[in-house]
């Protein structure tokens, strides 16, 4: 590697400012300008080497991603006059890479051969399914002889929160075997810009947009794509895999947390979790509850707990060669079918579904008279106590008073599909319907039903509806958008209770 005289200087300036606890901005030293000028003079050689490569070849697409990063990053360094000194070591590493790239191209070295068996920078552009453009700087590691095979396993690695994400740091926790060339995976570690870190971390749509691009650029075996990440990246791993379970053969979240409500979507996906027992940033319970939820779904997840380890579970996890051997045991086209949904069905820590079954839908509803511009949905309760639930709207807004009816329990919201409804539990007979309403029979219908216990809120019931929809599909039924509920028990003081939720099906 070419030794740059600027690297030590930049690191020294960063250390001085850090020692004083200051965020200091300064121009890059003159040596950096000299290095950038040398790189710019060599760029025509890089572009000429690209032009000599066959179109759409691996060497061309890979080298183009490296060149795209180098040229755009060089322009960014030129355009900005002041930099935080804490970023100087990162900039020094980037200039190092650019200098090596330029030297390799000038000497006529194949850029593919130059970048094999080492981490190199690249920039990839893509678009989400909604058409939103996405770009990621990435650290890329290619195994030796990558062009000799048409299909390689792929690992996508999502880093944790850093406040200063860098390409050089994106893959720093991967094992020494990768750097030595004995790593039989194409590995891509995207860098999440700081502003997107602060905005909420890894977005599944963006991760999938990057994956789409990677699969076009490199000879990836799409049946053996593995997703992993630590801390914020572990959370991104859970979110992405649950939203796009069909894209991965296995996942390995490290000290991350996820939403148990989403696990039913990928209950046949192999999962190996890692966590430290003394983690105070993301407590061990975050992984334990995911393991428990998966086991209740009939899955067999793995969880490794490191004794006397805090948040840094990633170092021992990613240095364990058994993780990579385990990944290679799994292929997407060989995954078993998902186990049938069964009960008790854990949703989240504070609410659950039980007694999933197929039943006949209730046949009584309280319907509004013509011209009232209101919506009611009143149903018999299963135990025939004539208790019922009203979902009441006036002109699309919640309405909290029903005349001539005793209100037993003001509840809150029902489903996310409706705009902030108010649910009112009332005793209903054919003679005490609210003024202007009538109790009418409904056509017979099939439904999937479950007993829900927990808080009544839009998000919790939307989760329950998603599970019921998945269960309906397993039962060869087509769920509609109509949900009906019955109150069995409700404590309005803490907004919790037990309800029968029924999803009407065709």
Coordinates of C-alpha atoms in Angstrom, one line a residue, residues 26-444:
X26 CA -10.4 23.1 9.3
X27 CA -9.4 22.9 5.6
X28 CA -7.6 19.8 4.5
X29 CA -3.8 20.1 4.7
X30 CA -2.0 21.1 1.5
X31 CA -0.7 17.6 1.1
X32 CA -4.3 16.4 0.5
X33 CA -4.6 18.8 -2.4
X34 CA -1.4 17.5 -3.9
X35 CA -2.7 13.9 -3.5
X36 CA -6.1 14.7 -5.0
X37 CA -4.3 16.5 -8.0
X38 CA -2.2 13.3 -8.5
X39 CA -5.4 11.2 -8.4
X40 CA -7.2 13.4 -10.9
X41 CA -4.3 13.2 -13.3
X42 CA -4.6 9.4 -13.2
X43 CA -8.4 9.3 -13.6
X44 CA -8.2 9.1 -17.4
X45 CA -6.1 5.9 -17.1
X46 CA -8.8 4.5 -14.8
X47 CA -11.5 5.4 -17.3
X48 CA -9.4 3.9 -20.2
X49 CA -9.0 0.7 -18.3
X50 CA -12.8 0.5 -17.8
X51 CA -13.4 1.1 -21.5
X52 CA -11.2 -1.9 -22.4
X53 CA -13.3 -4.3 -20.4
X54 CA -16.2 -6.2 -22.1
X55 CA -19.6 -4.5 -21.5
X56 CA -21.7 -6.1 -18.7
X57 CA -18.7 -8.2 -17.6
X58 CA -18.1 -8.7 -13.9
X59 CA -14.8 -6.8 -14.2
X60 CA -16.6 -3.9 -15.9
X61 CA -19.6 -3.6 -13.5
X62 CA -17.4 -4.0 -10.4
X63 CA -14.7 -1.6 -11.5
X64 CA -17.4 0.9 -12.6
X65 CA -18.9 0.9 -9.0
X66 CA -15.4 1.6 -7.6
X67 CA -14.8 4.4 -10.2
X68 CA -18.2 5.9 -9.5
X69 CA -17.3 6.1 -5.8
X70 CA -13.9 7.5 -6.4
X71 CA -14.9 10.2 -8.9
X72 CA -18.0 11.4 -6.9
X73 CA -16.2 11.3 -3.6
X74 CA -13.2 13.2 -5.1
X75 CA -15.7 15.9 -6.3
X76 CA -17.2 16.1 -2.8
X77 CA -13.8 16.5 -1.2
X78 CA -12.9 19.3 -3.7
X79 CA -16.2 21.1 -3.2
X80 CA -16.2 21.3 0.6
X81 CA -13.6 23.7 2.1
X82 CA -14.0 22.9 5.8
X83 CA -14.1 19.5 7.4
X84 CA -14.4 18.3 11.0
X85 CA -11.0 17.2 12.0
X86 CA -12.5 14.1 13.5
X87 CA -13.2 13.0 9.9
X88 CA -9.6 13.4 8.8
X89 CA -8.6 9.7 9.4
X90 CA -11.6 8.6 7.3
X91 CA -10.6 11.0 4.5
X92 CA -7.0 9.8 4.7
X93 CA -8.2 6.2 4.2
X94 CA -10.3 7.3 1.2
X95 CA -7.4 9.1 -0.4
X96 CA -5.3 6.0 0.2
X97 CA -7.8 3.9 -1.7
X98 CA -8.0 6.4 -4.6
X99 CA -4.3 6.6 -4.8
X100 CA -4.0 2.8 -5.0
X101 CA -6.8 2.6 -7.6
X102 CA -5.0 5.2 -9.8
X103 CA -1.7 3.5 -9.4
X104 CA -3.2 0.1 -10.4
X105 CA -4.9 1.5 -13.4
X106 CA -1.8 3.4 -14.5
X107 CA 0.3 0.2 -14.2
X108 CA -2.3 -1.7 -16.3
X109 CA -3.4 -3.9 -13.5
X110 CA -6.8 -5.5 -13.7
X111 CA -9.1 -3.6 -11.3
X112 CA -10.9 -6.9 -10.6
X113 CA -7.7 -8.6 -9.7
X114 CA -6.6 -5.6 -7.6
X115 CA -9.8 -5.7 -5.6
X116 CA -10.1 -9.4 -4.9
X117 CA -9.5 -10.8 -1.4
X118 CA -9.6 -7.4 0.2
X119 CA -12.1 -4.7 1.2
X120 CA -12.6 -2.0 -1.4
X121 CA -14.9 1.0 -1.6
X122 CA -17.8 1.2 -4.1
X123 CA -20.9 3.3 -4.7
X124 CA -24.1 1.7 -5.9
X125 CA -27.2 3.5 -7.1
X126 CA -30.7 1.9 -7.2
X127 CA -34.3 2.6 -6.6
X128 CA -37.0 1.4 -4.2
X129 CA -40.1 -0.4 -5.4
X130 CA -41.8 3.0 -5.1
X131 CA -39.3 4.5 -7.5
X132 CA -37.3 6.5 -4.9
X133 CA -33.6 6.8 -5.8
X134 CA -31.2 5.3 -3.3
X135 CA -27.4 5.4 -3.2
X136 CA -25.0 3.7 -0.8
X137 CA -21.3 3.8 -0.3
X138 CA -20.2 0.2 0.5
X139 CA -17.3 -1.8 1.6
X140 CA -17.1 -4.8 -0.8
X141 CA -15.1 -8.0 -0.3
X142 CA -14.8 -10.4 -3.2
X143 CA -13.4 -13.9 -2.7
X144 CA -10.3 -15.0 -4.7
X145 CA -11.2 -16.3 -8.2
X146 CA -14.6 -14.6 -8.1
X147 CA -14.9 -14.6 -11.9
X148 CA -14.4 -18.4 -12.1
X149 CA -17.8 -19.1 -10.7
X150 CA -21.2 -17.9 -11.8
X151 CA -22.9 -18.2 -8.4
X152 CA -21.5 -17.1 -5.0
X153 CA -23.2 -16.8 -1.6
X154 CA -23.8 -13.2 -0.5
X155 CA -23.7 -11.7 2.9
X156 CA -25.2 -8.2 3.4
X157 CA -23.9 -6.7 6.6
X158 CA -25.6 -3.7 8.3
X159 CA -23.5 -1.7 10.8
X160 CA -24.7 -0.2 14.0
X161 CA -25.1 3.4 15.1
X162 CA -21.7 5.2 14.8
X163 CA -22.5 8.9 14.4
X164 CA -19.6 8.9 11.9
X165 CA -20.2 5.9 9.5
X166 CA -17.2 5.1 7.3
X167 CA -16.5 2.6 4.5
X168 CA -13.3 1.5 6.3
X169 CA -15.4 0.9 9.5
X170 CA -18.4 -0.7 7.9
X171 CA -16.9 -4.2 7.7
X172 CA -14.4 -3.9 10.5
X173 CA -15.9 -6.6 12.6
X174 CA -15.8 -9.3 10.0
X175 CA -13.3 -12.1 10.6
X176 CA -9.7 -12.2 9.7
X177 CA -10.5 -15.1 7.3
X178 CA -12.2 -12.6 5.0
X179 CA -9.1 -10.5 4.8
X180 CA -7.0 -13.6 4.1
X181 CA -9.1 -14.6 1.1
X182 CA -10.5 -17.8 2.7
X183 CA -14.0 -16.4 2.9
X184 CA -16.3 -18.1 0.4
X185 CA -18.8 -15.2 0.2
X186 CA -19.3 -12.0 -1.7
X187 CA -19.7 -9.5 1.2
X188 CA -21.3 -6.1 1.0
X189 CA -21.4 -3.7 3.9
X190 CA -23.3 -0.5 3.1
X191 CA -22.7 2.8 4.9
X192 CA -25.8 4.5 6.3
X193 CA -25.3 8.3 6.2
X194 CA -25.4 10.0 9.5
X195 CA -28.6 11.9 8.8
X196 CA -30.4 8.6 8.0
X197 CA -28.9 7.1 11.2
X198 CA -30.6 9.9 13.1
X199 CA -33.8 9.6 11.2
X200 CA -34.4 6.0 12.3
X201 CA -31.8 3.7 11.0
X202 CA -32.0 1.1 8.2
X203 CA -35.1 1.2 6.0
X204 CA -36.1 -2.2 4.6
X205 CA -37.0 -0.7 1.2
X206 CA -33.6 0.8 0.8
X207 CA -31.8 -2.4 1.9
X208 CA -33.7 -4.3 -0.7
X209 CA -33.0 -1.7 -3.4
X210 CA -29.3 -2.1 -2.7
X211 CA -29.7 -5.9 -2.8
X212 CA -31.4 -5.7 -6.2
X213 CA -28.4 -3.7 -7.5
X214 CA -25.8 -6.1 -6.0
X215 CA -27.5 -9.0 -7.5
X216 CA -27.3 -7.3 -10.9
X217 CA -23.6 -6.4 -10.6
X218 CA -22.1 -9.6 -9.0
X219 CA -22.5 -13.3 -9.7
X220 CA -24.8 -13.8 -6.6
X221 CA -26.5 -17.1 -5.9
X222 CA -30.0 -15.6 -5.1
X223 CA -30.9 -18.8 -3.2
X224 CA -28.0 -18.2 -0.7
X225 CA -28.3 -14.5 0.4
X226 CA -27.7 -13.9 4.1
X227 CA -28.5 -10.8 6.1
X228 CA -26.8 -9.8 9.4
X229 CA -26.1 -6.7 11.4
X230 CA -25.3 -5.6 14.9
X231 CA -27.2 -3.1 17.2
X232 CA -28.9 -0.7 14.9
X233 CA -28.0 -3.1 12.1
X234 CA -29.5 -6.0 14.1
X235 CA -32.7 -4.1 14.2
X236 CA -32.5 -3.4 10.5
X237 CA -31.9 -7.1 9.9
X238 CA -35.1 -8.0 11.8
X239 CA -37.2 -5.3 10.0
X240 CA -35.9 -6.1 6.5
X241 CA -36.2 -9.9 6.8
X242 CA -39.7 -9.6 8.2
X243 CA -40.8 -7.3 5.5
X244 CA -39.1 -9.2 2.7
X245 CA -38.7 -12.8 4.0
X246 CA -38.6 -14.3 0.6
X247 CA -35.2 -12.7 -0.2
X248 CA -33.0 -14.4 2.4
X249 CA -31.9 -17.9 3.2
X250 CA -31.0 -17.1 6.8
X251 CA -30.5 -14.1 9.1
X252 CA -28.1 -13.5 12.0
X253 CA -29.2 -10.4 14.1
X254 CA -26.6 -9.5 16.7
X255 CA -27.6 -7.5 19.8
X256 CA -30.7 -6.2 18.0
X257 CA -34.3 -5.9 18.8
X258 CA -37.3 -6.7 16.6
X259 CA -41.1 -6.8 16.7
X260 CA -42.5 -10.2 17.6
X261 CA -45.8 -9.2 15.9
X262 CA -44.1 -9.6 12.5
X263 CA -42.5 -13.0 13.0
X264 CA -45.3 -15.1 11.7
X265 CA -44.4 -13.8 8.2
X266 CA -41.0 -15.6 8.3
X267 CA -41.5 -18.4 10.7
X268 CA -39.6 -20.9 8.5
X269 CA -36.6 -18.6 8.1
X270 CA -33.4 -19.9 9.9
X271 CA -32.4 -17.4 12.6
X272 CA -29.3 -17.3 14.8
X273 CA -29.2 -14.5 17.3
X274 CA -26.3 -13.3 19.4
X275 CA -26.4 -11.2 22.6
X276 CA -24.3 -10.2 25.6
X277 CA -25.9 -10.9 29.0
X278 CA -24.8 -7.5 30.3
X279 CA -26.0 -5.4 27.4
X280 CA -27.4 -2.2 28.8
X281 CA -27.9 -0.6 25.4
X282 CA -30.2 -3.3 23.9
X283 CA -31.0 -5.6 26.7
X284 CA -30.7 -9.4 26.3
X285 CA -34.5 -9.6 26.7
X286 CA -34.8 -8.1 23.2
X287 CA -33.4 -11.4 21.7
X288 CA -35.0 -13.7 24.3
X289 CA -38.6 -12.5 23.5
X290 CA -37.9 -12.9 19.7
X291 CA -36.7 -16.5 20.4
X292 CA -39.8 -17.2 22.5
X293 CA -42.1 -15.8 19.9
X294 CA -40.5 -17.8 17.1
X295 CA -40.7 -21.0 19.2
X296 CA -44.4 -20.4 19.8
X297 CA -44.8 -20.2 16.1
X298 CA -43.2 -23.7 15.7
X299 CA -39.8 -22.4 14.6
X300 CA -36.4 -23.4 16.0
X301 CA -34.3 -20.3 16.3
X302 CA -30.8 -20.3 17.8
X303 CA -29.6 -17.8 20.5
X304 CA -26.1 -17.5 21.7
X305 CA -25.6 -15.6 24.9
X306 CA -22.1 -14.4 25.8
X307 CA -21.4 -14.4 29.5
X308 CA -20.1 -11.1 31.1
X309 CA -20.3 -9.4 27.7
X310 CA -22.0 -6.0 27.3
X311 CA -23.2 -4.4 24.0
X312 CA -20.3 -5.6 22.0
X313 CA -21.5 -9.1 21.1
X314 CA -20.5 -8.6 17.5
X315 CA -16.8 -9.2 18.0
X316 CA -17.2 -12.8 19.3
X317 CA -20.1 -13.4 17.0
X318 CA -18.4 -12.4 13.7
X319 CA -15.2 -14.1 14.7
X320 CA -16.9 -17.5 15.1
X321 CA -16.4 -19.6 12.0
X322 CA -19.4 -21.7 12.9
X323 CA -21.7 -18.8 12.0
X324 CA -20.6 -18.9 8.4
X325 CA -20.7 -22.7 8.2
X326 CA -24.3 -22.4 9.5
X327 CA -25.2 -19.9 6.8
X328 CA -23.9 -22.2 4.1
X329 CA -26.1 -25.0 5.4
X330 CA -29.2 -23.0 4.4
X331 CA -30.5 -22.3 0.9
X332 CA -33.8 -20.4 0.2
X333 CA -35.0 -23.1 -2.2
X334 CA -34.5 -25.8 0.4
X335 CA -36.3 -24.1 3.3
X336 CA -39.1 -26.1 4.8
X337 CA -42.7 -24.8 4.5
X338 CA -43.7 -22.5 7.4
X339 CA -45.3 -24.4 10.3
X340 CA -49.1 -23.9 10.5
X341 CA -50.2 -21.0 12.7
X342 CA -51.3 -22.3 16.0
X343 CA -52.2 -21.0 19.5
X344 CA -51.3 -19.7 21.9
X345 CA -50.1 -17.2 19.4
X346 CA -47.7 -14.6 20.9
X347 CA -48.0 -11.2 19.2
X348 CA -46.0 -8.8 21.4
X349 CA -45.0 -8.7 25.0
X350 CA -48.2 -6.9 26.1
X351 CA -50.8 -8.6 24.0
X352 CA -51.5 -12.0 22.4
X353 CA -53.9 -14.0 20.3
X354 CA -55.4 -17.3 21.3
X355 CA -57.9 -19.8 20.0
X356 CA -57.3 -19.2 16.3
X357 CA -60.2 -21.0 14.4
X358 CA -62.6 -20.8 11.5
X359 CA -66.2 -20.0 12.5
X360 CA -69.4 -18.6 11.2
X361 CA -69.6 -14.8 11.3
X362 CA -72.2 -13.2 13.7
X363 CA -75.5 -12.5 11.9
X364 CA -76.8 -9.4 13.7
X365 CA -75.7 -5.9 13.1
X366 CA -77.0 -2.5 14.2
X367 CA -77.3 -0.5 11.0
X368 CA -77.8 3.3 10.7
X369 CA -81.0 4.7 9.2
X370 CA -80.8 6.4 5.8
X371 CA -79.4 9.9 5.9
X372 CA -77.7 9.7 9.3
X373 CA -74.2 9.8 7.8
X374 CA -73.0 7.5 10.5
X375 CA -71.4 4.0 10.6
X376 CA -72.2 1.4 13.2
X377 CA -71.2 -2.2 13.5
X378 CA -72.9 -4.0 16.4
X379 CA -72.6 -7.7 17.0
X380 CA -73.8 -10.4 19.3
X381 CA -71.2 -11.6 21.8
X382 CA -70.2 -15.3 21.5
X383 CA -71.4 -16.1 25.0
X384 CA -74.9 -14.8 24.2
X385 CA -74.9 -12.1 26.9
X386 CA -76.2 -9.7 24.4
X387 CA -73.1 -7.5 24.9
X388 CA -72.0 -5.8 21.7
X389 CA -69.5 -3.4 20.3
X390 CA -70.3 -0.3 18.3
X391 CA -67.8 1.4 16.1
X392 CA -69.3 4.9 15.7
X393 CA -68.4 7.6 13.2
X394 CA -70.1 10.8 12.2
X395 CA -68.8 12.2 9.0
X396 CA -65.7 10.2 9.4
X397 CA -64.9 11.6 12.8
X398 CA -65.2 9.8 16.2
X399 CA -68.4 10.5 18.0
X400 CA -68.7 9.9 21.7
X401 CA -72.4 10.2 22.7
X402 CA -75.2 7.8 21.9
X403 CA -78.5 9.1 23.3
X404 CA -80.8 6.8 25.3
X405 CA -78.1 4.1 25.7
X406 CA -76.1 3.3 28.8
X407 CA -72.4 3.5 27.9
X408 CA -70.5 0.7 29.8
X409 CA -67.0 1.3 28.5
X410 CA -65.4 4.1 26.4
X411 CA -62.6 2.2 24.8
X412 CA -60.5 4.1 22.3
X413 CA -59.5 3.0 18.8
X414 CA -60.1 -0.1 16.8
X415 CA -58.3 -0.7 13.5
X416 CA -55.9 1.3 11.5
X417 CA -58.1 0.9 8.5
X418 CA -60.6 3.3 10.0
X419 CA -59.9 6.8 11.1
X420 CA -59.8 7.0 14.9
X421 CA -63.1 5.3 15.7
X422 CA -64.7 5.2 19.2
X423 CA -65.8 1.9 20.5
X424 CA -68.7 1.7 22.9
X425 CA -69.8 -1.4 24.7
X426 CA -73.6 -1.5 25.2
X427 CA -76.2 -4.1 25.9
X428 CA -78.2 -4.6 22.7
X429 CA -81.6 -6.1 22.2
X430 CA -84.1 -5.7 19.3
X431 CA -85.9 -3.1 21.4
X432 CA -83.2 -0.9 22.8
X433 CA -81.3 0.1 19.7
X434 CA -80.2 3.7 19.7
X435 CA -82.6 6.1 18.0
X436 CA -82.5 6.0 14.3
X437 CA -80.9 2.6 14.2
X438 CA -82.3 -0.9 13.7
X439 CA -81.1 -4.4 14.4
X440 CA -80.9 -6.4 11.2
X441 CA -79.9 -9.8 10.1
X442 CA -76.8 -10.1 7.9
X443 CA -76.0 -12.8 5.3
X444 CA -74.2 -15.8 6.6

